[in-house]
Short mmCIF file of C-alpha atoms in Angstrom, two decimals:
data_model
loop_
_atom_site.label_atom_id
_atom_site.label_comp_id
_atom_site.label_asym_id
_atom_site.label_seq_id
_atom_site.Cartn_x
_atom_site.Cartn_y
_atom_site.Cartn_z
CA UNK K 1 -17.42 4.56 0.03
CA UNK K 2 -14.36 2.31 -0.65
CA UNK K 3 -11.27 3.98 -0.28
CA UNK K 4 -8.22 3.07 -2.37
CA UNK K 5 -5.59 2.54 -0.09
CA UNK K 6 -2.50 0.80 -0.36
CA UNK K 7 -2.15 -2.36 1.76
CA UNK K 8 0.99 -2.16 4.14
CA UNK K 9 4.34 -2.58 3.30
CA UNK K 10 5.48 -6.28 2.34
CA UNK K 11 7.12 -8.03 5.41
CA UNK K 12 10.03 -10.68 4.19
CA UNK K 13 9.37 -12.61 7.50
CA UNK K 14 7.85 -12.68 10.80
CA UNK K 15 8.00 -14.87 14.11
CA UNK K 16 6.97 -15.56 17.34
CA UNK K 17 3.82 -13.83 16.40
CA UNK K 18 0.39 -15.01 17.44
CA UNK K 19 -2.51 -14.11 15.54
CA UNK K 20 -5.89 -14.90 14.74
CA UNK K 21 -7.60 -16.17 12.21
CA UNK K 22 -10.44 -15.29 11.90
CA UNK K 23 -13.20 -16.04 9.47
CA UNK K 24 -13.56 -13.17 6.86
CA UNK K 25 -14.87 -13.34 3.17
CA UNK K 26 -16.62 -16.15 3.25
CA UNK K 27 -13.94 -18.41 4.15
CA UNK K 28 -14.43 -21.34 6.37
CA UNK K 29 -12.02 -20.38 8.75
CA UNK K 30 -12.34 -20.89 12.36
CA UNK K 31 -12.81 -17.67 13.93
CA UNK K 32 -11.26 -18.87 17.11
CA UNK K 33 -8.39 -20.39 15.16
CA UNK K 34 -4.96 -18.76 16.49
CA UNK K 35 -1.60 -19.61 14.50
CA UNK K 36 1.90 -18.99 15.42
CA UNK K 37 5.69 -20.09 15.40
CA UNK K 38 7.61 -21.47 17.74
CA UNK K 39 10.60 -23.04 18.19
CA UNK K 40 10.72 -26.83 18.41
CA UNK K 41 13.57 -26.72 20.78
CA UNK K 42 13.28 -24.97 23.55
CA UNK K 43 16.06 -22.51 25.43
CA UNK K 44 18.14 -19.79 23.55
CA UNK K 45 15.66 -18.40 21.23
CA UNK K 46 17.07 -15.17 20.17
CA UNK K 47 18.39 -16.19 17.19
CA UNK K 48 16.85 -18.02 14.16
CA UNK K 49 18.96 -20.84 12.54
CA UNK K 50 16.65 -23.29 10.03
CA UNK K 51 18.94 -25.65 10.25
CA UNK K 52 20.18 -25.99 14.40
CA UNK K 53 16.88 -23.87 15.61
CA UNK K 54 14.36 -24.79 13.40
CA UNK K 55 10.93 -23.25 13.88
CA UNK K 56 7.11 -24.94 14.35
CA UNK K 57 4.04 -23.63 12.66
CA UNK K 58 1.06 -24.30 15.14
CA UNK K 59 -2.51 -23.86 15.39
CA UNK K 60 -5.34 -24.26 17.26
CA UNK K 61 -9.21 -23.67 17.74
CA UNK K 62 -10.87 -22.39 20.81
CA UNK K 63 -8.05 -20.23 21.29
CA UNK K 64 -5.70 -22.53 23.60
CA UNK K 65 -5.71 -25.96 21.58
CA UNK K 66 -2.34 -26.72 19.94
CA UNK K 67 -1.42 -28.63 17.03
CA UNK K 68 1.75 -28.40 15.50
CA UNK K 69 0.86 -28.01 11.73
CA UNK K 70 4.46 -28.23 10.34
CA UNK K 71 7.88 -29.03 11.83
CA UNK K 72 10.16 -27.20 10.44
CA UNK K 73 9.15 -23.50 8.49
CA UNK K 74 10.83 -20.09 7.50
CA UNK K 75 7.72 -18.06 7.93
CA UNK K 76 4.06 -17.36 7.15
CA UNK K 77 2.11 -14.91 5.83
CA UNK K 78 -2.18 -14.13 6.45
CA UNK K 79 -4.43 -12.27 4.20
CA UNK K 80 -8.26 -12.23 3.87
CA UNK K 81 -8.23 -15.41 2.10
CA UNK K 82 -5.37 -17.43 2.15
CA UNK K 83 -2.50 -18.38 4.52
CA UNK K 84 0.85 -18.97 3.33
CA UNK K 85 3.61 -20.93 4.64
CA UNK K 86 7.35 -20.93 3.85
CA UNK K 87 8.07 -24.44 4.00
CA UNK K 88 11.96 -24.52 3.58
CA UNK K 89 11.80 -23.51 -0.33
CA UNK K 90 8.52 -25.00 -0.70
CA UNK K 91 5.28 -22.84 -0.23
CA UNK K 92 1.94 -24.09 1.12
CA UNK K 93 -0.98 -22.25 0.98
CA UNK K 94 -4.60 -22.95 2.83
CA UNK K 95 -8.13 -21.55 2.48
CA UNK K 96 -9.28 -22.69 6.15
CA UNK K 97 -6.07 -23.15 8.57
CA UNK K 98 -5.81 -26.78 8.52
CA UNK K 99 -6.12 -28.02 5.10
CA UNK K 100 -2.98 -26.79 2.80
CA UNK K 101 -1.93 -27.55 -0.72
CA UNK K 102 1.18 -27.07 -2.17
CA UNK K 103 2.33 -24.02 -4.75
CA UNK K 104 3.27 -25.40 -8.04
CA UNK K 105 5.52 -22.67 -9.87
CA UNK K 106 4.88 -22.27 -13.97
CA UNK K 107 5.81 -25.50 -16.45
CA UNK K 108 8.10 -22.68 -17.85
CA UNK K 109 9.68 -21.47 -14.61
CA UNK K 110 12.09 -24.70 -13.21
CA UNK K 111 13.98 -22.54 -9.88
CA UNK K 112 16.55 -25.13 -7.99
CA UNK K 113 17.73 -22.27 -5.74
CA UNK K 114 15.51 -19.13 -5.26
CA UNK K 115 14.22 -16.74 -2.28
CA UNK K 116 10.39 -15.51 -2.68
CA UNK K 117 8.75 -12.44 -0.77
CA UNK K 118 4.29 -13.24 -0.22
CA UNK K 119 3.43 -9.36 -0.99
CA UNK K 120 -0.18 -9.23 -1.13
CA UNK K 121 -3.68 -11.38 -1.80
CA UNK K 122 -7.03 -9.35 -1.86
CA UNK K 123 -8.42 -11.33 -5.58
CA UNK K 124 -8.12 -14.61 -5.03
CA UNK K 125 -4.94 -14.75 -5.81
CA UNK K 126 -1.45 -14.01 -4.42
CA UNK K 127 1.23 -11.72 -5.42
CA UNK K 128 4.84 -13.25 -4.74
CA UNK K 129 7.94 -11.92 -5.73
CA UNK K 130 10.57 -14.55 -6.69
CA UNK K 131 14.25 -13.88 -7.13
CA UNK K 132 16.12 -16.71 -9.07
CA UNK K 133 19.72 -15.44 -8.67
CA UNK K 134 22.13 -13.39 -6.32
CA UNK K 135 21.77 -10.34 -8.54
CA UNK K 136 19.17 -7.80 -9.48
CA UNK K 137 16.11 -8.99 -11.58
CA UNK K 138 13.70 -6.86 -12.78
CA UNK K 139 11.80 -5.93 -9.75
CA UNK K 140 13.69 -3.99 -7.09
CA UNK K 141 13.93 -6.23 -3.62
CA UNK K 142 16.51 -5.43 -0.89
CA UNK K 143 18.24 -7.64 0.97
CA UNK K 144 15.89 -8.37 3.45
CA UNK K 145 13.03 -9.29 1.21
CA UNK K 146 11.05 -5.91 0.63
CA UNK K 147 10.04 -5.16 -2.67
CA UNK K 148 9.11 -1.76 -4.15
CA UNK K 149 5.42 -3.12 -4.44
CA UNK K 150 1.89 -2.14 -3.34
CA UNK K 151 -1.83 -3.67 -3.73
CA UNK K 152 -4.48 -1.16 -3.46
CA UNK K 153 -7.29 -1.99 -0.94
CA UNK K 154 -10.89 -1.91 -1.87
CA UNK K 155 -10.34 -1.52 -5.58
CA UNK K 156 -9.51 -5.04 -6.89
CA UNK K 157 -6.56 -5.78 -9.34
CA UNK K 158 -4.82 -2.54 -8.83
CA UNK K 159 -1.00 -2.44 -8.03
CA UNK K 160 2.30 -0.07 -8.20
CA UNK K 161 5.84 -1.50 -8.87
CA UNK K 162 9.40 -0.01 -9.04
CA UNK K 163 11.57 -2.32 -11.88
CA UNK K 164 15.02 -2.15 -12.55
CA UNK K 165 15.98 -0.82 -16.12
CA UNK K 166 19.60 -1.35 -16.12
CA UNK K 167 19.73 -5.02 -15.24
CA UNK K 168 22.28 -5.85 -17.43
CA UNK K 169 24.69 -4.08 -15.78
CA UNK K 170 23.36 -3.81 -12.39
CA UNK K 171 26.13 -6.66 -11.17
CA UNK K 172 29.02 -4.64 -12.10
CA UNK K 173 27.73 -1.66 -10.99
CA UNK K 174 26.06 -2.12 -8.31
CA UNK K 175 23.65 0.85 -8.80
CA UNK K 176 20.10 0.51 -9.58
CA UNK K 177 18.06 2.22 -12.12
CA UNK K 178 14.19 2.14 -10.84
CA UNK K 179 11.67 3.17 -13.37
CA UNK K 180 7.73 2.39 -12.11
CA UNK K 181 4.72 0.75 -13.44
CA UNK K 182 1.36 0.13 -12.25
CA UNK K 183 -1.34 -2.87 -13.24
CA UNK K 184 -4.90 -2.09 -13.37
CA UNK K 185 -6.04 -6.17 -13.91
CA UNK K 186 -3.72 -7.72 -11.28
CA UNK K 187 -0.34 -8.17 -13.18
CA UNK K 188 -2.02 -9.38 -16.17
CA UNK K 189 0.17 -6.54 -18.15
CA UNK K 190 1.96 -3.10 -16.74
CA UNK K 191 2.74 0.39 -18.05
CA UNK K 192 4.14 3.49 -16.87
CA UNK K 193 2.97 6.18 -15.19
CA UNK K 194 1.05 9.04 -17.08
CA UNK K 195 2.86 12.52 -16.06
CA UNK K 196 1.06 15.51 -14.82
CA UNK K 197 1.25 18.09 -17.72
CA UNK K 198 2.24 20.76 -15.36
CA UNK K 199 4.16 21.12 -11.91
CA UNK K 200 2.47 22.16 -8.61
CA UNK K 201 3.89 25.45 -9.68
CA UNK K 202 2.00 25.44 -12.83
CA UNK K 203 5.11 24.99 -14.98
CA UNK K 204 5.60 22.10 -17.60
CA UNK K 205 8.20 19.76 -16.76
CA UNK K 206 12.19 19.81 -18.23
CA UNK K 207 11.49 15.86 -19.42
CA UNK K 208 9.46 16.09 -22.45
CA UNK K 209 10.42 12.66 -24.36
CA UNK K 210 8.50 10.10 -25.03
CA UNK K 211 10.74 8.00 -21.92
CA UNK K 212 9.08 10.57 -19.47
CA UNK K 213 6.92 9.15 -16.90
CA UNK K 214 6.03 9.82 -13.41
CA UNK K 215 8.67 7.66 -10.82
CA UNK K 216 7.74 6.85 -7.98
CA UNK K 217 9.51 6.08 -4.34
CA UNK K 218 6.14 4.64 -2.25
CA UNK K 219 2.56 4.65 -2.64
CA UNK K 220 1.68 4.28 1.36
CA UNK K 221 -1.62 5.61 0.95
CA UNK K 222 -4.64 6.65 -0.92
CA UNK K 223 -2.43 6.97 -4.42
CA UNK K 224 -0.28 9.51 -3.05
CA UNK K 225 3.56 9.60 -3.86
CA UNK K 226 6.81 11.02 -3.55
CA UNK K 227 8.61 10.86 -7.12
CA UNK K 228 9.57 12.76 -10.22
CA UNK K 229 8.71 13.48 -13.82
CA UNK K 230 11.88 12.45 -16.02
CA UNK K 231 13.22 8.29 -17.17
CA UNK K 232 14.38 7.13 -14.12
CA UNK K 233 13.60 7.68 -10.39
CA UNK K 234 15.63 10.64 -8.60
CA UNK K 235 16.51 10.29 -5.06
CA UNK K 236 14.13 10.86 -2.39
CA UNK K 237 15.72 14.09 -1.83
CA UNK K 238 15.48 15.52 -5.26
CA UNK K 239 11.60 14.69 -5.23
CA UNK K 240 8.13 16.18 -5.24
CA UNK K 241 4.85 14.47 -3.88
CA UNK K 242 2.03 13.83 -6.29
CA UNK K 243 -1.51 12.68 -6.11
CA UNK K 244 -4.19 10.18 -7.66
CA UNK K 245 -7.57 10.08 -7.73
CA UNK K 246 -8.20 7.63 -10.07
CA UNK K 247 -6.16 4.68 -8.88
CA UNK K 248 -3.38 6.15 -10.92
CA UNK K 249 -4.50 6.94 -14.23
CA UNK K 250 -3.74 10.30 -13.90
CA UNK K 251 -1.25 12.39 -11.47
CA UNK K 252 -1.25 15.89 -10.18
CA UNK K 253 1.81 17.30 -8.56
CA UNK K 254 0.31 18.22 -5.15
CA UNK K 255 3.60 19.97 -3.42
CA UNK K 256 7.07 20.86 -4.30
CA UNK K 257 9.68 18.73 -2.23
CA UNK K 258 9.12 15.34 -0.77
CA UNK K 259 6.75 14.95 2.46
CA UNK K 260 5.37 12.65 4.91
CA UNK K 261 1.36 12.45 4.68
CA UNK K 262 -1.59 10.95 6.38
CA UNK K 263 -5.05 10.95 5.11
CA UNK K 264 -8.13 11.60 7.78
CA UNK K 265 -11.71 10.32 7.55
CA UNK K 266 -12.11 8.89 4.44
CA UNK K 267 -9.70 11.01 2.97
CA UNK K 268 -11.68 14.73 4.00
CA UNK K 269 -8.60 15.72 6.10
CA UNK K 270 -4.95 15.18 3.95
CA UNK K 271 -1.78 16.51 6.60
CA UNK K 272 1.72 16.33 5.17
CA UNK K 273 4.62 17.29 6.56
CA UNK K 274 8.71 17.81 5.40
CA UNK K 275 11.12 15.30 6.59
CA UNK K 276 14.00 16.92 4.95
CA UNK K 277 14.63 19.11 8.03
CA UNK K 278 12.99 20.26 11.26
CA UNK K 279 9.87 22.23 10.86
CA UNK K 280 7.83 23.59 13.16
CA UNK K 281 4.30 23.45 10.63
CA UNK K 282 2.09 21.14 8.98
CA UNK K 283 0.13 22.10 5.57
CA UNK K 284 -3.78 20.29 5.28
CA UNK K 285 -6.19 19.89 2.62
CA UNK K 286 -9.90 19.26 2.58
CA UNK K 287 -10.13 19.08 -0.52
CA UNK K 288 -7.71 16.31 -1.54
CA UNK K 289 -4.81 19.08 -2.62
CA UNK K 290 -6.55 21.92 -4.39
CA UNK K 291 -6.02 24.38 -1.88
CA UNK K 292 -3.20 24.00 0.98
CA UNK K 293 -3.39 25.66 4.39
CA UNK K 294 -0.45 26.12 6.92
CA UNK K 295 -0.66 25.11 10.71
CA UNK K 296 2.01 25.91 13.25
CA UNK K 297 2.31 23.48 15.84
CA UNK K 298 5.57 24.23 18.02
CA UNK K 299 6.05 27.67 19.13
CA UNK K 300 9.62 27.03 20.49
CA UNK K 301 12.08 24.08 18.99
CA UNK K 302 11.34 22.97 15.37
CA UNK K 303 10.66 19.12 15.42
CA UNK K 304 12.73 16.31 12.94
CA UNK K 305 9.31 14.28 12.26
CA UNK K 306 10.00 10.99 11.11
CA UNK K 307 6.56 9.36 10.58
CA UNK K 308 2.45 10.61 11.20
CA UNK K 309 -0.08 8.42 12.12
CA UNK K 310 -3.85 8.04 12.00
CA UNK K 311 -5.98 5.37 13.82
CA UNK K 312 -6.12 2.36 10.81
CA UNK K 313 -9.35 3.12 9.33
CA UNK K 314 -8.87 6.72 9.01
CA UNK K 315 -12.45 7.60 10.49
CA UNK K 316 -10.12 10.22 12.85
CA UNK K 317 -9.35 13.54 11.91
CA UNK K 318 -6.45 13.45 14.71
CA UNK K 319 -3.17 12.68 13.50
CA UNK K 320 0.00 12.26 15.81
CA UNK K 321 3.94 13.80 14.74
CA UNK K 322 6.47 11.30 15.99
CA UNK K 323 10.12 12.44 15.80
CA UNK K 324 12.69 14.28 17.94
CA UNK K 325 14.04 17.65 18.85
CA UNK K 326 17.37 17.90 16.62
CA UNK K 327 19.05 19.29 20.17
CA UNK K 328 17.98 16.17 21.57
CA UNK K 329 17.92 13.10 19.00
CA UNK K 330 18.12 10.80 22.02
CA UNK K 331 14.60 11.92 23.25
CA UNK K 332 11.17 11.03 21.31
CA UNK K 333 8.44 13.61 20.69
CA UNK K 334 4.58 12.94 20.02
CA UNK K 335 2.59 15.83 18.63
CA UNK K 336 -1.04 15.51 18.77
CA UNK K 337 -3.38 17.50 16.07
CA UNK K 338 -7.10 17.50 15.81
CA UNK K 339 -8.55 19.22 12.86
CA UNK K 340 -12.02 18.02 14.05
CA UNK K 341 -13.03 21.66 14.84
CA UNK K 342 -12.49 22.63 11.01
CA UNK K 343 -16.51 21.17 10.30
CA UNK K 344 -19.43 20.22 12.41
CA UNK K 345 -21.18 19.64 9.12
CA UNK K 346 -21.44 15.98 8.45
CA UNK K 347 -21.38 14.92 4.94
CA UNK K 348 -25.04 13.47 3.43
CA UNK K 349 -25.28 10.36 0.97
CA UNK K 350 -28.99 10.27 0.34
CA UNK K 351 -29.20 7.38 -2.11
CA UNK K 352 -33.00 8.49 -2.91
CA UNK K 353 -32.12 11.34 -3.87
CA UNK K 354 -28.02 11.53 -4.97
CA UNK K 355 -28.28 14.87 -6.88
CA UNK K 356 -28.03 16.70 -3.20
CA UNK K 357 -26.21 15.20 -1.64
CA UNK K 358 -21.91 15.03 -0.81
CA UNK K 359 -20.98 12.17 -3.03
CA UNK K 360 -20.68 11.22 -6.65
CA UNK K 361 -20.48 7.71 -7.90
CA UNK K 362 -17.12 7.23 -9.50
CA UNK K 363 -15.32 4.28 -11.75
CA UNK K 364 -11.96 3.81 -11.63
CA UNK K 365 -11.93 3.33 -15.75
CA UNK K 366 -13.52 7.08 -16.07
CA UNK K 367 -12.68 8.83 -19.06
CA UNK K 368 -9.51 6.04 -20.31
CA UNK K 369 -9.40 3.11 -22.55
CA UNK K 370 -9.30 0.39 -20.18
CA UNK K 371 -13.23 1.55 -19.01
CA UNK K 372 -13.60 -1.89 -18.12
CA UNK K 373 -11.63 -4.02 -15.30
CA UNK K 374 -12.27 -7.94 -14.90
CA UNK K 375 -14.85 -7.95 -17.21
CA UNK K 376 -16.96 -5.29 -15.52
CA UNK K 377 -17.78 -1.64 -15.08
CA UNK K 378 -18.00 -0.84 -11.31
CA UNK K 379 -18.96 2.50 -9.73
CA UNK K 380 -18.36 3.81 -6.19
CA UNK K 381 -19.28 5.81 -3.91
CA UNK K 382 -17.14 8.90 -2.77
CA UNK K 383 -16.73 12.76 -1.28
CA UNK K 384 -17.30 15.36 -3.54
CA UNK K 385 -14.11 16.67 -3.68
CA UNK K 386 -14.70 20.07 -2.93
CA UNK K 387 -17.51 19.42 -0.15
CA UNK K 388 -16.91 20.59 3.36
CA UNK K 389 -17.96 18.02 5.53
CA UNK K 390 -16.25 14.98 7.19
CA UNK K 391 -17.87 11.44 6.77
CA UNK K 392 -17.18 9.95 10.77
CA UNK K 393 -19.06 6.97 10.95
CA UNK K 394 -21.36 7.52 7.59
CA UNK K 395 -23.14 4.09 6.45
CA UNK K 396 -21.02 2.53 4.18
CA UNK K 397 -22.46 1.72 0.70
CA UNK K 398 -21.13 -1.57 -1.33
CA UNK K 399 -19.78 -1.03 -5.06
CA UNK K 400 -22.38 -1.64 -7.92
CA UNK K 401 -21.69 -3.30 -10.73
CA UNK K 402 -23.59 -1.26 -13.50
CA UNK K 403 -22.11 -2.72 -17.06
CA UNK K 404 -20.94 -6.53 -17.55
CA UNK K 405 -18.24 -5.86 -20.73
CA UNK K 406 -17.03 -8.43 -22.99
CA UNK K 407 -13.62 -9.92 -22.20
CA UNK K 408 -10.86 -9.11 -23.65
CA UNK K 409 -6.94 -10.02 -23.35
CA UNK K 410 -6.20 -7.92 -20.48
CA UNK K 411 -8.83 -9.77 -18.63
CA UNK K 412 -7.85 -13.30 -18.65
CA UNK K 413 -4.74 -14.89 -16.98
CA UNK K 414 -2.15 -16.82 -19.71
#
């Protein structure tokens, strides 16, 4: 029952972090394999200079070996399959942990001077963001390396983007015009967001031109968003949240305002939350947004809640507040809900017989043009959406392929 979640936010670098390696996919990587950076010279190590304090990849098996695997890097970057390394400009990239090969940018595409962000690899391939000059281009990137990008887990090839419309200007300006896009065969060509029709209220939207789409701020989660209906995207302030169940074909406007959320076993549980002010309530869903409930959690001071957190593979249906009483911003708070008492009733996937039981096989290309993606019609398994039950541990069932399509442009790479 793959769930399509976004993979965490892009990091522009990280260091003196030791990780493993282990073997996943197929790979031949050494599942004892640990890499991390350090810095050749010993002594003051609180600050990171390339040139005076350069920094050492190194690796070893067995999980205390050591061999220093380059001398001098920026950073590096693990995903299922490959491991990148910032080699000064140059990038290196490696299947297993010891063998690397270097990245060889398009004929077309000559960069002397340029600064790259690794966002994501879950296709065999790797999405990197490359910025060519000191201003704006294209694709909105911050300072510090983070792009407005995000690769959906489980569901291959799919991917949200913020761009910048007003590049020409951008320099003089210095104010950014985001409009959003999303991929559905991994970059290969992007469009805009298809609106909602109506509001969470029921109403049509004010933007009714052919430039409306839905703009987007973050897609942290299972297609869920804060944004707006109109040309460009509104401040965060000034937005609503909206949902998508179909790895963003479609959109429904979920809630009025812009919220925090957190999504609970497999998505049965949804708990957002304002961050515009202190509140002392959550609203939940168990049935992905079609009917909202109201929970009061604080029965004295309302709480400023600044993030809400799940255990990583949302099996819980616990979910933690963190923030701080606005008398006391000094002073964290945790708030701990558990909306496991809501069902006893575990859901049923009966493969034998599916017409009973709490799932439905699903495609993400259901009911669009593009009913095909990579050359193939796939169909999962999910919750009913209306089905009260939680999922817990439930056995896990692997996509099935059900059509192979004939390829067409939008399938191959160019």
């Amino acid at each position: 029952m793959p769930i399509a979640r976004a993979a965490p936010r892009n990091v522009a670098r990280r260091h003196d972090i030791a990780r493993p390696t282990g073997a996943t996919g197929g790979s031949s990587r050494n599942a004892t394999q640990i890499i991390c950076e350090s810095y050749k010279e010993k002594g003051n190590q609180r600050l990171f200079q390339a040139n005076t304090k350069p920094l050492q990849l190194v690796g070893g098996a067995q999980f205390f070996s050591k061999k220093v695997l380059f001398d001098r890097v920026i950073g590096f970057a693990k995903f299922s399959e490959f491991l990148i390394v910032a080699e000064s400009l140059d990038l290196q990239a490696s299947l297993d942990g010891k063998n690397f090969a270097t990245g060889v940018f398009p004929p077309i595409l000559r960069p002397q001077k340029h600064a790259y962000t690794i966002l994501q690899s879950s296709t065999k391939s790797v999405f990197m963001h490359l910025t060519t000059s000191e201003f704006p281009n294209n694709v909105n990137r911050n300072d510090r390396g983070f792009v407005d990008f995000e690769k959906m887990i489980s569901l291959d090839g799919i991917a949200p983007i913020n761009v910048i419309t007003n590049t020409e200007n951008t320099a003089i300006t210095r104010r950014k015009e985001l409009s959003s896009r999303i991929t559905h065969n991994d970059g290969g060509s992007w469009k805009p967001l298809t609106p909602p029709k109506t509001d969470a209220l029921g109403q049509p939207y004010a933007c009714t031109s052919t430039a409306c789409s839905l703009q987007i701020h973050s897609v942290p989660g299972l297609l869920m968003a804060v944004g707006n209906v109109g040309g460009t995207l509104a401040p965060y302030t000034e937005s609503d949240t909206f949902l998508s169940r179909d790895t963003g074909f479609s959109w429904q406007e979920i809630h009025k305002d812009a919220h925090l959320w957190e999504l609970g076993d497999s998505v049965s549980i949804l708990v957002i939350v304002s961050d515009k002010e202190p509140t002392d309530r959550v609203l939940f869903s168990t049935d992905e947004g079609i009917i909202w409930h109201e929970y009061t959690f604080a029965t004295q001071d309302k709480v400023r809640v600044n993030a809400i957190v799940t255990v990583p593979k949302d099996t819980s249906r616990r979910v933690i507040l963190l923030g701080y009483y606005p008398r006391s911003m000094s002073s964290a708070v945790a708030i701990h809900l558990d909306f496991s008492s809501l069902t006893r009733k575990q859901c049923i996937l009966d493969q034998s017989n599916p017409i009973n039981d709490d799932f439905e096989y699903w495609s993400p290309a259901e009911e669009h043009q593009e009913r095909c993606l990579f050359g193939r019609r796939t169909v999962y398994h999910r919750r009913i959406r209306d089905m009260q039950c939680y999922i817990g541990d439930q056995e896990k069932i692997e996509e099935k392929i059900i059509e192979n399509c004939v390829y067409t442009d939008t399938d191959l790479e160019w």
